[in-house]
Amino acid sequence: MRNFRMFAWPIVAAVLACLLTAFAVQAESTVSDVEIASHSPRFAADILDGLDNDPAVTINAIFSLPDGDGRLPAMVIVHGSAGIGARGQEYQELLNAMGIATLRPDSFGPRGVRSTVGDQSKVTTYAMVADAFAALAFLAAHPRIDPARIGIMGFSKGGSTSQFTAFEPLRAAAVAGSTRFALHIPFYRGCLYDVAMPLTGAPVRELLGAADDYTGAAACVDYARRMKAAGADYEATVYAGAHHGFNGSRAPFHCARCISFAGCDLRLDADGRVTDKLTDTELTAANQRQLLRACTHRGTTVGGNPAAAAQARQFVQEFVRERFGLR
């Protein structure tokens, strides 16, 4: 019996420690599902002419609020073409541990879509932009959130969303008053747009993979260089050897149904018009598929790069801590 007690007590103690640790982690933040009213614009012009003209939709979002006193900073985390998942969860936990609230909107489920990997038109980036601005308004009105310290980050299609929300004409059309995102962190966004719109003035930090053959990286680097040269607080960081989705857990693999936009070169004007710079043709609802088919192809490489993922995590922590004034 004595020997049993000698072996049993360490086991019991370990179990109790695990339970207490699990309880402590849960107690650090309150996680809830919330509903947010949004709209479903198909094009940038549909945002610019007023979202009330676009179909209404109620989206779901995961709201995680760390314990503490006073108003907290917050981050909207936008999912990519595969839908809400592990990458957002990872950064939710990372940011919550820093004392930052997070809101992860699901732009697909409420619209009856599981993924846009095979067809990006199922839910447009502009619909996700509308959702992001609706998320911003939700957080800005929350009594525990500091409306001056709300950032946005996103992955792939969500990366494009987090970049587009940095353009003032889209913000002004979608959000009442002067409320804006305090910072933007696009991960491997689509590099097919040369956007000719003024920025809100909030800093933009793009994180890209040098080996990305899905959305490309070179055009994003060039765009960041031109924005910075024009005086914008805009920078791009490129991770060597990293593919699209470099912060994923799966090793790089060939995605046969993934549509590469790396060969597209479009211009988005301040009035919402989109022009294919390769053919000098304006994109419309009628010709969009035909024009994009000429510059896209199926089959890309997607997968994680542990070194790049670790560097990106460190970058996000340091950048957000500095901009939000955290210790």
CSV table of C-alpha atoms in Angstrom, one decimal:
chain,number,residue,atom,x,y,z
A,1,MET,CA,0.0,0.0,0.0
A,2,ARG,CA,2.8,2.4,0.8
A,3,ASN,CA,4.5,1.8,-2.6
A,4,PHE,CA,1.2,2.3,-4.3
A,5,ARG,CA,0.8,5.7,-2.5
A,6,MET,CA,4.3,6.6,-3.5
A,7,PHE,CA,3.5,6.0,-7.2
A,8,ALA,CA,-0.1,7.3,-7.0
A,9,TRP,CA,0.5,10.7,-5.5
A,10,PRO,CA,2.7,12.0,-8.3
A,11,ILE,CA,0.2,10.8,-10.9
A,12,VAL,CA,-2.7,12.5,-9.0
A,13,ALA,CA,-0.7,15.6,-8.6
A,14,ALA,CA,0.1,15.6,-12.4
A,15,VAL,CA,-3.5,15.2,-13.3
A,16,LEU,CA,-4.6,17.9,-10.9
A,17,ALA,CA,-1.9,20.2,-12.4
A,18,CYS,CA,-3.2,19.6,-15.9
A,19,LEU,CA,-6.8,20.2,-14.9
A,20,LEU,CA,-5.8,23.5,-13.1
A,21,THR,CA,-3.7,24.6,-16.1
A,22,ALA,CA,-6.6,23.8,-18.5
A,23,PHE,CA,-9.0,25.8,-16.3
A,24,ALA,CA,-6.5,28.7,-16.0
A,25,VAL,CA,-6.1,28.8,-19.8
A,26,GLN,CA,-9.9,28.8,-20.3
A,27,ALA,CA,-10.3,31.5,-17.6
A,28,GLU,CA,-7.8,33.8,-19.4
A,29,SER,CA,-10.4,34.7,-22.1
A,30,THR,CA,-14.1,34.4,-22.7
A,31,VAL,CA,-14.9,32.9,-26.1
A,32,SER,CA,-18.3,33.3,-27.6
A,33,ASP,CA,-20.1,33.0,-31.0
A,34,VAL,CA,-21.6,36.3,-32.1
A,35,GLU,CA,-23.7,37.4,-35.1
A,36,ILE,CA,-22.9,40.5,-37.1
A,37,ALA,CA,-25.0,42.2,-39.8
A,38,SER,CA,-23.2,42.5,-43.1
A,39,HIS,CA,-23.7,42.6,-46.9
A,40,SER,CA,-22.6,40.8,-50.0
A,41,PRO,CA,-21.1,43.1,-52.7
A,42,ARG,CA,-19.6,41.5,-55.7
A,43,PHE,CA,-17.3,44.3,-56.9
A,44,ALA,CA,-15.5,47.3,-55.4
A,45,ALA,CA,-18.0,49.6,-57.1
A,46,ASP,CA,-20.8,47.8,-55.1
A,47,ILE,CA,-19.2,49.0,-51.9
A,48,LEU,CA,-18.5,52.5,-53.1
A,49,ASP,CA,-22.1,53.1,-54.1
A,50,GLY,CA,-23.4,52.1,-50.6
A,51,LEU,CA,-23.6,48.7,-49.0
A,52,ASP,CA,-27.4,49.1,-48.5
A,53,ASN,CA,-27.7,48.4,-52.2
A,54,ASP,CA,-26.2,44.9,-51.7
A,55,PRO,CA,-27.8,41.8,-50.4
A,56,ALA,CA,-27.9,41.6,-46.6
A,57,VAL,CA,-26.4,38.7,-44.7
A,58,THR,CA,-25.8,37.9,-41.1
A,59,ILE,CA,-22.4,36.4,-40.5
A,60,ASN,CA,-21.1,34.4,-37.6
A,61,ALA,CA,-17.8,35.2,-35.8
A,62,ILE,CA,-15.7,33.8,-32.9
A,63,PHE,CA,-15.2,36.6,-30.4
A,64,SER,CA,-12.4,35.9,-27.8
A,65,LEU,CA,-12.1,38.5,-25.0
A,66,PRO,CA,-9.2,38.2,-22.6
A,67,ASP,CA,-9.9,38.9,-18.9
A,68,GLY,CA,-8.7,42.2,-17.5
A,69,ASP,CA,-9.6,45.7,-16.6
A,70,GLY,CA,-10.1,48.7,-19.0
A,71,ARG,CA,-10.4,48.7,-22.7
A,72,LEU,CA,-8.4,46.2,-24.7
A,73,PRO,CA,-6.9,46.3,-28.2
A,74,ALA,CA,-8.4,43.9,-30.7
A,75,MET,CA,-7.6,42.1,-33.9
A,76,VAL,CA,-9.9,40.9,-36.7
A,77,ILE,CA,-8.5,37.7,-38.1
A,78,VAL,CA,-9.7,36.9,-41.7
A,79,HIS,CA,-9.7,33.3,-43.0
A,80,GLY,CA,-8.6,32.3,-46.5
A,81,SER,CA,-10.1,30.3,-49.4
A,82,ALA,CA,-10.3,27.1,-47.4
A,83,GLY,CA,-12.5,28.7,-44.7
A,84,ILE,CA,-12.1,29.4,-41.0
A,85,GLY,CA,-9.5,27.1,-39.5
A,86,ALA,CA,-6.3,26.4,-37.6
A,87,ARG,CA,-4.2,29.4,-38.8
A,88,GLY,CA,-6.8,31.8,-37.3
A,89,GLN,CA,-7.0,29.7,-34.1
A,90,GLU,CA,-3.3,29.8,-33.7
A,91,TYR,CA,-3.2,33.6,-33.9
A,92,GLN,CA,-6.3,33.9,-31.7
A,93,GLU,CA,-4.4,32.1,-28.9
A,94,LEU,CA,-1.2,34.0,-29.5
A,95,LEU,CA,-2.9,37.4,-29.4
A,96,ASN,CA,-5.2,36.5,-26.5
A,97,ALA,CA,-2.1,35.6,-24.5
A,98,MET,CA,-0.8,39.1,-25.2
A,99,GLY,CA,-4.0,40.7,-23.8
A,100,ILE,CA,-5.5,41.4,-27.3
A,101,ALA,CA,-9.1,40.5,-28.1
A,102,THR,CA,-9.8,38.7,-31.3
A,103,LEU,CA,-12.7,38.4,-33.7
A,104,ARG,CA,-12.7,35.7,-36.4
A,105,PRO,CA,-15.6,36.2,-38.9
A,106,ASP,CA,-16.8,33.3,-41.0
A,107,SER,CA,-17.6,34.7,-44.4
A,108,PHE,CA,-18.4,31.3,-46.0
A,109,GLY,CA,-20.8,29.3,-43.7
A,110,PRO,CA,-23.6,31.9,-43.6
A,111,ARG,CA,-23.5,32.2,-47.4
A,112,GLY,CA,-23.7,28.4,-47.8
A,113,VAL,CA,-20.1,28.0,-49.0
A,114,ARG,CA,-17.4,25.7,-47.6
A,115,SER,CA,-14.5,26.7,-49.7
A,116,THR,CA,-13.6,29.0,-52.7
A,117,VAL,CA,-10.4,27.2,-53.6
A,118,GLY,CA,-11.9,25.9,-56.8
A,119,ASP,CA,-14.0,29.0,-57.6
A,120,GLN,CA,-13.2,32.3,-56.0
A,121,SER,CA,-16.4,33.9,-57.2
A,122,LYS,CA,-18.5,31.9,-54.7
A,123,VAL,CA,-17.8,34.5,-52.1
A,124,THR,CA,-16.0,37.6,-53.5
A,125,THR,CA,-13.1,39.3,-51.7
A,126,TYR,CA,-15.3,42.4,-51.6
A,127,ALA,CA,-18.0,40.5,-49.7
A,128,MET,CA,-15.3,39.6,-47.2
A,129,VAL,CA,-14.2,43.3,-47.1
A,130,ALA,CA,-17.8,44.2,-46.2
A,131,ASP,CA,-17.7,41.6,-43.4
A,132,ALA,CA,-14.4,42.9,-42.1
A,133,PHE,CA,-15.7,46.5,-41.9
A,134,ALA,CA,-18.8,45.1,-40.1
A,135,ALA,CA,-16.5,43.4,-37.7
A,136,LEU,CA,-14.7,46.7,-37.2
A,137,ALA,CA,-17.9,48.4,-36.3
A,138,PHE,CA,-18.9,45.6,-33.9
A,139,LEU,CA,-15.6,45.9,-32.0
A,140,ALA,CA,-15.5,49.7,-32.0
A,141,ALA,CA,-19.0,49.7,-30.3
A,142,HIS,CA,-18.0,47.1,-27.7
A,143,PRO,CA,-17.5,48.6,-24.2
A,144,ARG,CA,-14.4,46.5,-23.5
A,145,ILE,CA,-12.6,47.4,-26.8
A,146,ASP,CA,-10.5,50.4,-27.5
A,147,PRO,CA,-11.8,51.7,-30.9
A,148,ALA,CA,-8.5,53.3,-31.6
A,149,ARG,CA,-6.6,50.0,-31.4
A,150,ILE,CA,-8.3,47.6,-33.7
A,151,GLY,CA,-6.1,45.8,-36.2
A,152,ILE,CA,-6.8,43.3,-39.0
A,153,MET,CA,-4.8,40.4,-40.4
A,154,GLY,CA,-5.7,37.7,-42.8
A,155,PHE,CA,-4.4,34.8,-44.9
A,156,SER,CA,-4.5,34.5,-48.7
A,157,LYS,CA,-8.0,35.7,-49.7
A,158,GLY,CA,-8.2,37.0,-46.1
A,159,GLY,CA,-4.8,38.7,-46.8
A,160,SER,CA,-6.4,40.5,-49.7
A,161,THR,CA,-9.3,41.5,-47.5
A,162,SER,CA,-6.9,42.9,-44.9
A,163,GLN,CA,-5.1,45.0,-47.5
A,164,PHE,CA,-8.3,46.3,-49.2
A,165,THR,CA,-9.6,47.6,-45.8
A,166,ALA,CA,-6.6,49.9,-45.8
A,167,PHE,CA,-8.1,52.0,-48.7
A,168,GLU,CA,-9.9,55.1,-47.7
A,169,PRO,CA,-12.7,55.2,-50.3
A,170,LEU,CA,-13.8,51.7,-49.4
A,171,ARG,CA,-13.6,52.5,-45.6
A,172,ALA,CA,-15.5,55.7,-46.0
A,173,ALA,CA,-18.3,54.0,-47.9
A,174,ALA,CA,-18.6,51.1,-45.5
A,175,VAL,CA,-18.0,52.6,-42.0
A,176,ALA,CA,-19.8,55.5,-40.4
A,177,GLY,CA,-17.6,58.3,-39.1
A,178,SER,CA,-13.8,58.2,-38.9
A,179,THR,CA,-13.5,54.7,-37.5
A,180,ARG,CA,-10.7,52.8,-39.2
A,181,PHE,CA,-8.4,49.9,-38.6
A,182,ALA,CA,-5.2,50.8,-36.7
A,183,LEU,CA,-3.0,48.4,-38.6
A,184,HIS,CA,-3.1,45.8,-41.4
A,185,ILE,CA,-1.1,42.6,-41.7
A,186,PRO,CA,-1.9,40.7,-45.0
A,187,PHE,CA,-0.3,37.2,-45.2
A,188,TYR,CA,0.4,36.1,-48.8
A,189,ARG,CA,-2.4,38.2,-50.3
A,190,GLY,CA,-3.4,38.1,-54.0
A,191,CYS,CA,-0.8,40.3,-55.9
A,192,LEU,CA,-3.0,40.7,-59.0
A,193,TYR,CA,-4.3,44.3,-58.2
A,194,ASP,CA,-2.5,47.6,-58.6
A,195,VAL,CA,-4.9,49.7,-56.5
A,196,ALA,CA,-5.1,53.4,-57.3
A,197,MET,CA,-6.8,54.5,-54.1
A,198,PRO,CA,-5.6,56.6,-51.3
A,199,LEU,CA,-4.8,54.8,-48.0
A,200,THR,CA,-6.3,55.5,-44.6
A,201,GLY,CA,-2.9,56.2,-43.2
A,202,ALA,CA,-2.7,53.1,-41.0
A,203,PRO,CA,0.5,51.0,-41.3
A,204,VAL,CA,0.4,48.0,-43.7
A,205,ARG,CA,2.9,45.1,-43.3
A,206,GLU,CA,2.7,42.4,-45.9
A,207,LEU,CA,4.2,39.0,-45.2
A,208,LEU,CA,5.0,37.0,-48.3
A,209,GLY,CA,6.6,33.8,-49.5
A,210,ALA,CA,9.4,34.0,-52.1
A,211,ALA,CA,8.4,30.7,-53.6
A,212,ASP,CA,4.7,31.5,-53.8
A,213,ASP,CA,3.3,30.4,-57.2
A,214,TYR,CA,-0.3,30.7,-56.1
A,215,THR,CA,-0.8,34.5,-55.7
A,216,GLY,CA,2.8,35.5,-56.4
A,217,ALA,CA,5.0,37.9,-54.4
A,218,ALA,CA,7.0,40.1,-56.9
A,219,ALA,CA,4.0,42.4,-57.7
A,220,CYS,CA,3.3,42.8,-54.0
A,221,VAL,CA,6.9,43.7,-53.3
A,222,ASP,CA,6.9,46.3,-56.1
A,223,TYR,CA,3.6,47.8,-54.9
A,224,ALA,CA,4.9,48.1,-51.4
A,225,ARG,CA,8.1,49.8,-52.7
A,226,ARG,CA,6.1,52.3,-54.6
A,227,MET,CA,3.7,53.0,-51.7
A,228,LYS,CA,6.6,53.6,-49.4
A,229,ALA,CA,8.4,55.8,-51.9
A,230,ALA,CA,5.2,57.9,-52.1
A,231,GLY,CA,5.3,58.4,-48.3
A,232,ALA,CA,2.9,55.6,-47.1
A,233,ASP,CA,3.7,53.5,-44.0
A,234,TYR,CA,3.7,50.4,-46.1
A,235,GLU,CA,6.3,47.6,-46.1
A,236,ALA,CA,6.6,44.0,-47.4
A,237,THR,CA,8.7,41.2,-45.8
A,238,VAL,CA,9.5,38.2,-48.0
A,239,TYR,CA,10.5,34.8,-46.5
A,240,ALA,CA,13.0,32.8,-48.5
A,241,GLY,CA,11.9,29.4,-49.7
A,242,ALA,CA,8.4,29.9,-48.4
A,243,HIS,CA,5.4,28.8,-50.4
A,244,HIS,CA,1.8,30.0,-50.2
A,245,GLY,CA,0.4,29.1,-46.8
A,246,PHE,CA,3.8,29.0,-45.2
A,247,ASN,CA,2.3,29.1,-41.7
A,248,GLY,CA,0.3,26.0,-42.3
A,249,SER,CA,1.0,22.7,-40.6
A,250,ARG,CA,1.1,20.5,-43.7
A,251,ALA,CA,4.3,20.0,-45.7
A,252,PRO,CA,4.3,21.6,-49.2
A,253,PHE,CA,2.1,19.8,-51.7
A,254,HIS,CA,0.7,20.2,-55.2
A,255,CYS,CA,-2.8,21.6,-55.1
A,256,ALA,CA,-4.3,20.6,-58.5
A,257,ARG,CA,-7.6,22.6,-58.1
A,258,CYS,CA,-5.9,25.8,-56.7
A,259,ILE,CA,-6.2,28.6,-59.3
A,260,SER,CA,-3.0,30.7,-59.6
A,261,PHE,CA,-3.5,34.4,-60.2
A,262,ALA,CA,0.2,35.1,-60.2
A,263,GLY,CA,0.1,35.9,-64.0
A,264,CYS,CA,-2.7,38.5,-63.7
A,265,ASP,CA,-2.1,42.3,-63.7
A,266,LEU,CA,-5.2,44.3,-62.9
A,267,ARG,CA,-5.7,47.9,-61.9
A,268,LEU,CA,-8.4,49.0,-59.4
A,269,ASP,CA,-9.3,52.7,-59.8
A,270,ALA,CA,-10.7,55.0,-57.1
A,271,ASP,CA,-14.1,54.8,-58.7
A,272,GLY,CA,-14.1,51.0,-58.4
A,273,ARG,CA,-13.4,50.2,-62.1
A,274,VAL,CA,-11.1,47.3,-62.7
A,275,THR,CA,-9.0,47.1,-65.9
A,276,ASP,CA,-6.9,44.2,-67.2
A,277,LYS,CA,-3.6,46.0,-67.8
A,278,LEU,CA,-2.5,43.2,-70.1
A,279,THR,CA,-5.3,43.9,-72.6
A,280,ASP,CA,-6.4,47.4,-71.5
A,281,THR,CA,-9.9,46.0,-71.1
A,282,GLU,CA,-12.3,46.9,-68.3
A,283,LEU,CA,-13.6,43.9,-66.4
A,284,THR,CA,-17.3,43.6,-66.1
A,285,ALA,CA,-19.7,41.0,-64.7
A,286,ALA,CA,-20.1,39.7,-68.3
A,287,ASN,CA,-16.4,39.3,-69.3
A,288,GLN,CA,-14.6,38.8,-66.0
A,289,ARG,CA,-14.4,35.0,-66.3
A,290,GLN,CA,-13.1,35.1,-69.8
A,291,LEU,CA,-10.4,37.7,-69.1
A,292,LEU,CA,-9.2,36.1,-65.9
A,293,ARG,CA,-9.1,32.7,-67.6
A,294,ALA,CA,-6.4,34.1,-69.9
A,295,CYS,CA,-4.1,34.9,-67.0
A,296,THR,CA,-4.8,32.1,-64.5
A,297,HIS,CA,-4.1,28.4,-64.4
A,298,ARG,CA,-4.9,25.5,-62.1
A,299,GLY,CA,-2.1,23.8,-60.1
A,300,THR,CA,0.0,25.5,-57.5
A,301,THR,CA,2.3,24.5,-54.5
A,302,VAL,CA,0.9,25.1,-51.0
A,303,GLY,CA,2.3,24.2,-47.7
A,304,GLY,CA,4.1,25.1,-44.5
A,305,ASN,CA,7.6,26.4,-43.8
A,306,PRO,CA,8.4,26.2,-40.1
A,307,ALA,CA,11.2,28.7,-40.3
A,308,ALA,CA,9.0,31.3,-42.1
A,309,ALA,CA,6.1,30.6,-39.8
A,310,ALA,CA,8.2,31.2,-36.7
A,311,GLN,CA,9.6,34.4,-38.1
A,312,ALA,CA,6.1,35.6,-39.1
A,313,ARG,CA,4.8,34.9,-35.6
A,314,GLN,CA,7.7,36.9,-34.0
A,315,PHE,CA,7.1,39.7,-36.5
A,316,VAL,CA,3.4,39.9,-35.7
A,317,GLN,CA,4.1,39.9,-31.9
A,318,GLU,CA,6.7,42.7,-32.1
A,319,PHE,CA,4.8,44.8,-34.6
A,320,VAL,CA,1.5,44.6,-32.8
A,321,ARG,CA,3.1,45.1,-29.3
A,322,GLU,CA,4.7,48.3,-30.6
A,323,ARG,CA,1.7,49.7,-32.4
A,324,PHE,CA,-0.7,48.9,-29.6
A,325,GLY,CA,1.6,50.2,-26.9
A,326,LEU,CA,1.9,46.9,-25.0
A,327,ARG,CA,4.7,45.9,-22.7
